[in-house]
Each structure stands twice: as C-alpha cells, then as structure tokens.
Amino acid sequence: MKTQFPVGDKQKIEPTALVVGENTQYRIDGFSPRSKKNQKQVTSPTINNILSKDLLSREDLVNLLSASEDREKHLIYRTANDIKKRHAGSMVYLRGLIEISNICRKDCLYCGIRKSNGAVGRYTLSEEDVVDKALWAWRRNFGSIVIQSGERTDRQFIDNLASAIRAIRQQTDNALGITLSCGEQEPETYRQWLDAGAHRYLLRIETSSEE
C-alpha cells in the first residue's frame, strides 16, 4: 500500500468566469462574464489555440512560458492540472531516499563529494543500517526507496549492497520498490544487484568531456 495525499481538494477555486478553448471550456476565477470590462480581458487566442493541441512545438512552449497575464497563467495552470488529474490522479506518492555512502572514486569538480575534497567527512552505512532505514519507510507505507551513493566499485561495497537488497525484499514481502543510483558500474554488477531484487537503476551523466 502506498501513502497517498490528496492534492488541491482543499484549495478549490470558485469559478466566476468562462474561458472557451477550441474543444474545452475552462472556468477562471476573478472575471465575471457579465462584466463588459472583463469581457474585454479575454485570454489571447494564441494561448487557447496552443492549449487545444495534442503536440506542442518549441514556439508553443516559448509562448506558454512567456505568458504574463494572470488570466493566461490561470488557464495554463488549470489545463495542466486537468491533464495531470486525468493521467496521474490527485495523489502524491512518497519515495524514501537513503544515502548509503559519500565515498566516490570520481573527481568531478562541481561535486561536493569528489574524491579530492578533503574537507568532507566520509561515511558508509552498514548493511544493517540500510535495511533498518528501508524498513522505516516501508512501515510508513512508502511505495519505494532510492538507495544512493558516490561511485564505488570495490567488491565489499557491491556485495554488501546486494545483501542489503535481498534482506529488504525478504523483510518487506517484495512490496517495497528499490531504485539504485550508485554511479557507473560493470555489467556484471548491475546484474548482481538486479538478481538481488533491485527494480530500477538511475544513472546520472551530469558532466562529460571529450577526454
């Protein structure tokens, strides 16, 4: 069971005006359709036309992001919210993040845990700590966790993580989703963690160079 929190139900906006798109009608607060003054403040046809499309071009996206009028922003928000509710519902799903080690073999200059940064206190959680934190999330109905670390390829780290994954799967009846994000690894390492019970792998390639 996943923890779910309703979104937006307590902040409903009472409609006072009607803005009509090509295929859909959206009610926007703060503008009365009976007011001649407000009738002149109709959302631009450009925004309405863009929001009626199934596929947006780069120019469409630029126009939406450049909207400056409150009525246009309201319409964009309401349209996006309608699409979100249609496809994802009005729930928030919680995912726990477990940082198991800040030791890293890479030396990316932008990163605070790069290997040459001697000002950082290094740590690695024990297998028992990793499992304990995962169970904490599971008991609170989190749907999944991400186990994250600096990039390490030493055998002890790889095997301990695989063991922790197996313990988590066993003690949560395979109900807790497990995503890993531990840098670039060899194919056999990915296979070992997959076989242990990990569901997904998040591989970040944030900077690169020709060298």
CSV table of C-alpha atoms in Angstrom, one decimal:
chain,number,residue,atom,x,y,z
A,1,MET,CA,0.0,0.0,0.0
A,2,LYS,CA,1.3,3.4,-0.9
A,3,THR,CA,0.9,6.5,1.2
A,4,GLN,CA,-1.3,8.9,-0.7
A,5,PHE,CA,-2.2,12.6,0.0
A,6,PRO,CA,-5.0,14.4,-1.9
A,7,VAL,CA,-3.8,17.4,-3.7
A,8,GLY,CA,-5.8,20.5,-4.4
A,9,ASP,CA,-9.1,19.4,-2.9
A,10,LYS,CA,-8.8,21.9,-0.1
A,11,GLN,CA,-7.9,24.8,-2.4
A,12,LYS,CA,-10.7,24.7,-5.0
A,13,ILE,CA,-11.2,28.0,-6.7
A,14,GLU,CA,-14.8,29.1,-7.1
A,15,PRO,CA,-15.5,29.8,-10.8
A,16,THR,CA,-16.8,33.2,-11.8
A,17,ALA,CA,-16.0,33.4,-15.5
A,18,LEU,CA,-15.8,31.2,-18.5
A,19,VAL,CA,-13.0,31.0,-21.0
A,20,VAL,CA,-13.7,28.8,-24.0
A,21,GLY,CA,-11.0,27.0,-25.9
A,22,GLU,CA,-11.5,25.1,-29.2
A,23,ASN,CA,-12.5,21.8,-27.5
A,24,THR,CA,-12.7,22.5,-23.8
A,25,GLN,CA,-14.2,25.1,-21.5
A,26,TYR,CA,-12.2,26.3,-18.5
A,27,ARG,CA,-13.6,28.4,-15.7
A,28,ILE,CA,-11.2,31.1,-14.3
A,29,ASP,CA,-11.8,32.9,-11.1
A,30,GLY,CA,-12.0,36.6,-10.8
A,31,PHE,CA,-13.7,37.6,-14.1
A,32,SER,CA,-17.4,37.9,-14.4
A,33,PRO,CA,-18.7,37.1,-17.9
A,34,ARG,CA,-21.4,39.6,-17.4
A,35,SER,CA,-19.0,42.5,-17.0
A,36,LYS,CA,-18.2,44.4,-20.2
A,37,LYS,CA,-14.9,45.4,-18.6
A,38,ASN,CA,-13.9,41.8,-18.0
A,39,GLN,CA,-15.3,40.7,-21.4
A,40,LYS,CA,-12.5,42.7,-23.0
A,41,GLN,CA,-9.9,40.8,-21.0
A,42,VAL,CA,-10.3,37.5,-22.8
A,43,THR,CA,-7.4,35.2,-22.8
A,44,SER,CA,-5.4,35.6,-26.1
A,45,PRO,CA,-6.4,33.3,-28.9
A,46,THR,CA,-2.8,32.2,-29.1
A,47,ILE,CA,-2.9,30.6,-25.6
A,48,ASN,CA,-6.2,29.0,-26.2
A,49,ASN,CA,-5.1,27.5,-29.5
A,50,ILE,CA,-1.9,26.2,-28.0
A,51,LEU,CA,-3.7,24.5,-25.1
A,52,SER,CA,-6.0,22.8,-27.5
A,53,LYS,CA,-3.2,21.0,-29.3
A,54,ASP,CA,-2.1,17.4,-28.6
A,55,LEU,CA,1.5,18.1,-29.5
A,56,LEU,CA,3.4,21.4,-28.8
A,57,SER,CA,6.2,22.9,-30.8
A,58,ARG,CA,9.1,24.8,-29.4
A,59,GLU,CA,7.4,28.0,-30.3
A,60,ASP,CA,4.3,26.9,-28.4
A,61,LEU,CA,6.3,26.2,-25.3
A,62,VAL,CA,8.1,29.5,-25.5
A,63,ASN,CA,4.7,31.3,-25.8
A,64,LEU,CA,3.3,29.4,-22.8
A,65,LEU,CA,6.4,30.1,-20.7
A,66,SER,CA,6.2,33.8,-21.7
A,67,ALA,CA,2.6,34.3,-20.6
A,68,SER,CA,2.5,37.4,-18.3
A,69,GLU,CA,-1.3,38.0,-17.8
A,70,ASP,CA,-2.8,36.4,-14.7
A,71,ARG,CA,-5.8,35.1,-16.7
A,72,GLU,CA,-3.4,33.3,-19.1
A,73,LYS,CA,-1.4,31.9,-16.2
A,74,HIS,CA,-4.6,30.6,-14.6
A,75,LEU,CA,-5.7,28.9,-17.8
A,76,ILE,CA,-2.3,27.3,-18.3
A,77,TYR,CA,-2.3,26.0,-14.7
A,78,ARG,CA,-5.9,24.7,-14.9
A,79,THR,CA,-5.2,23.0,-18.2
A,80,ALA,CA,-2.1,21.3,-16.8
A,81,ASN,CA,-3.9,20.3,-13.7
A,82,ASP,CA,-6.7,18.7,-15.6
A,83,ILE,CA,-4.2,16.7,-17.7
A,84,LYS,CA,-2.3,15.7,-14.6
A,85,LYS,CA,-5.5,14.5,-12.8
A,86,ARG,CA,-6.6,12.6,-15.9
A,87,HIS,CA,-3.4,10.7,-16.2
A,88,ALA,CA,-2.0,10.5,-12.7
A,89,GLY,CA,-4.9,11.4,-10.3
A,90,SER,CA,-4.7,13.7,-7.3
A,91,MET,CA,-2.3,11.8,-5.2
A,92,VAL,CA,1.3,12.2,-4.0
A,93,TYR,CA,3.4,9.1,-3.8
A,94,LEU,CA,6.2,9.1,-1.3
A,95,ARG,CA,9.7,7.8,-2.1
A,96,GLY,CA,12.4,7.5,0.5
A,97,LEU,CA,16.0,8.4,-0.2
A,98,ILE,CA,18.8,6.6,1.6
A,99,GLU,CA,22.3,8.0,1.1
A,100,ILE,CA,24.4,5.0,2.0
A,101,SER,CA,27.9,6.4,1.3
A,102,ASN,CA,29.5,9.7,0.2
A,103,ILE,CA,32.8,8.0,-0.8
A,104,CYS,CA,33.4,8.4,-4.6
A,105,ARG,CA,36.2,7.4,-7.0
A,106,LYS,CA,35.3,10.2,-9.4
A,107,ASP,CA,36.7,13.7,-9.1
A,108,CYS,CA,34.0,15.8,-10.8
A,109,LEU,CA,35.0,19.4,-10.0
A,110,TYR,CA,31.4,20.6,-9.5
A,111,CYS,CA,30.6,17.9,-6.9
A,112,GLY,CA,30.9,18.3,-3.2
A,113,ILE,CA,31.8,14.6,-2.6
A,114,ARG,CA,34.5,14.4,-5.3
A,115,LYS,CA,37.4,12.3,-4.2
A,116,SER,CA,39.9,15.2,-3.9
A,117,ASN,CA,37.7,17.1,-1.5
A,118,GLY,CA,39.5,16.5,1.8
A,119,ALA,CA,37.1,18.8,3.7
A,120,VAL,CA,34.3,16.2,3.6
A,121,GLY,CA,33.8,13.7,6.4
A,122,ARG,CA,33.4,10.3,4.7
A,123,TYR,CA,30.9,7.6,5.8
A,124,THR,CA,29.4,4.3,4.7
A,125,LEU,CA,26.3,2.9,6.3
A,126,SER,CA,26.4,-0.7,7.5
A,127,GLU,CA,24.2,-3.2,5.8
A,128,GLU,CA,22.0,-3.3,9.0
A,129,ASP,CA,21.6,0.5,8.9
A,130,VAL,CA,20.5,0.4,5.2
A,131,VAL,CA,17.9,-2.3,5.9
A,132,ASP,CA,16.7,-0.5,9.0
A,133,LYS,CA,16.1,2.7,7.1
A,134,ALA,CA,14.3,0.8,4.3
A,135,LEU,CA,12.0,-0.9,6.9
A,136,TRP,CA,11.3,2.5,8.4
A,137,ALA,CA,10.0,3.7,5.1
A,138,TRP,CA,8.0,0.5,4.4
A,139,ARG,CA,6.3,0.6,7.8
A,140,ARG,CA,5.1,4.1,7.0
A,141,ASN,CA,3.7,2.9,3.7
A,142,PHE,CA,6.2,4.5,1.4
A,143,GLY,CA,5.9,2.9,-2.1
A,144,SER,CA,9.6,2.8,-2.9
A,145,ILE,CA,13.1,3.9,-1.9
A,146,VAL,CA,16.2,5.1,-3.7
A,147,ILE,CA,19.5,3.8,-2.4
A,148,GLN,CA,22.1,6.3,-3.5
A,149,SER,CA,25.9,6.7,-3.1
A,150,GLY,CA,29.0,8.0,-4.6
A,151,GLU,CA,30.6,5.8,-7.3
A,152,ARG,CA,32.3,2.8,-5.7
A,153,THR,CA,33.4,-0.3,-7.4
A,154,ASP,CA,35.1,-2.2,-4.6
A,155,ARG,CA,33.9,-5.7,-4.0
A,156,GLN,CA,32.9,-5.2,-0.4
A,157,PHE,CA,30.6,-2.3,-1.3
A,158,ILE,CA,29.0,-4.2,-4.2
A,159,ASP,CA,28.4,-7.4,-2.2
A,160,ASN,CA,27.1,-5.6,1.0
A,161,LEU,CA,24.6,-3.7,-1.1
A,162,ALA,CA,23.4,-6.8,-2.8
A,163,SER,CA,23.0,-8.5,0.6
A,164,ALA,CA,21.0,-5.4,1.9
A,165,ILE,CA,18.7,-5.5,-1.2
A,166,ARG,CA,17.9,-9.2,-0.6
A,167,ALA,CA,17.2,-8.5,3.1
A,168,ILE,CA,14.9,-5.6,2.2
A,169,ARG,CA,13.0,-7.6,-0.4
A,170,GLN,CA,12.6,-10.5,2.1
A,171,GLN,CA,11.5,-8.4,5.1
A,172,THR,CA,9.0,-6.3,3.1
A,173,ASP,CA,7.4,-9.3,1.2
A,174,ASN,CA,8.8,-7.8,-2.0
A,175,ALA,CA,6.4,-4.9,-1.6
A,176,LEU,CA,8.9,-2.0,-1.5
A,177,GLY,CA,10.2,-0.8,-4.8
A,178,ILE,CA,14.0,-0.4,-4.9
A,179,THR,CA,15.8,2.0,-7.2
A,180,LEU,CA,19.6,2.2,-7.1
A,181,SER,CA,21.8,5.2,-8.0
A,182,CYS,CA,25.4,4.3,-7.4
A,183,GLY,CA,27.3,5.6,-10.5
A,184,GLU,CA,28.8,3.8,-13.4
A,185,GLN,CA,29.3,0.1,-12.8
A,186,GLU,CA,30.3,-3.0,-14.8
A,187,PRO,CA,27.5,-5.0,-16.5
A,188,GLU,CA,28.0,-7.9,-14.0
A,189,THR,CA,27.5,-5.5,-11.1
A,190,TYR,CA,24.2,-4.3,-12.5
A,191,ARG,CA,23.2,-8.0,-13.0
A,192,GLN,CA,24.2,-8.9,-9.4
A,193,TRP,CA,22.0,-6.1,-7.9
A,194,LEU,CA,19.1,-6.9,-10.3
A,195,ASP,CA,19.3,-10.5,-9.3
A,196,ALA,CA,19.3,-9.4,-5.6
A,197,GLY,CA,16.0,-7.7,-6.1
A,198,ALA,CA,16.5,-4.1,-7.3
A,199,HIS,CA,13.8,-2.8,-9.6
A,200,ARG,CA,15.4,0.2,-11.4
A,201,TYR,CA,18.8,1.9,-11.8
A,202,LEU,CA,19.2,5.7,-12.1
A,203,LEU,CA,22.4,6.5,-13.9
A,204,ARG,CA,23.3,10.2,-13.9
A,205,ILE,CA,25.6,11.6,-16.5
A,206,GLU,CA,25.8,15.2,-15.4
A,207,THR,CA,29.0,16.3,-16.9
A,208,SER,CA,31.4,14.9,-19.6
A,209,SER,CA,34.4,15.9,-21.6
A,210,GLU,CA,35.9,14.6,-24.9
A,211,GLU,CA,38.9,13.3,-22.9
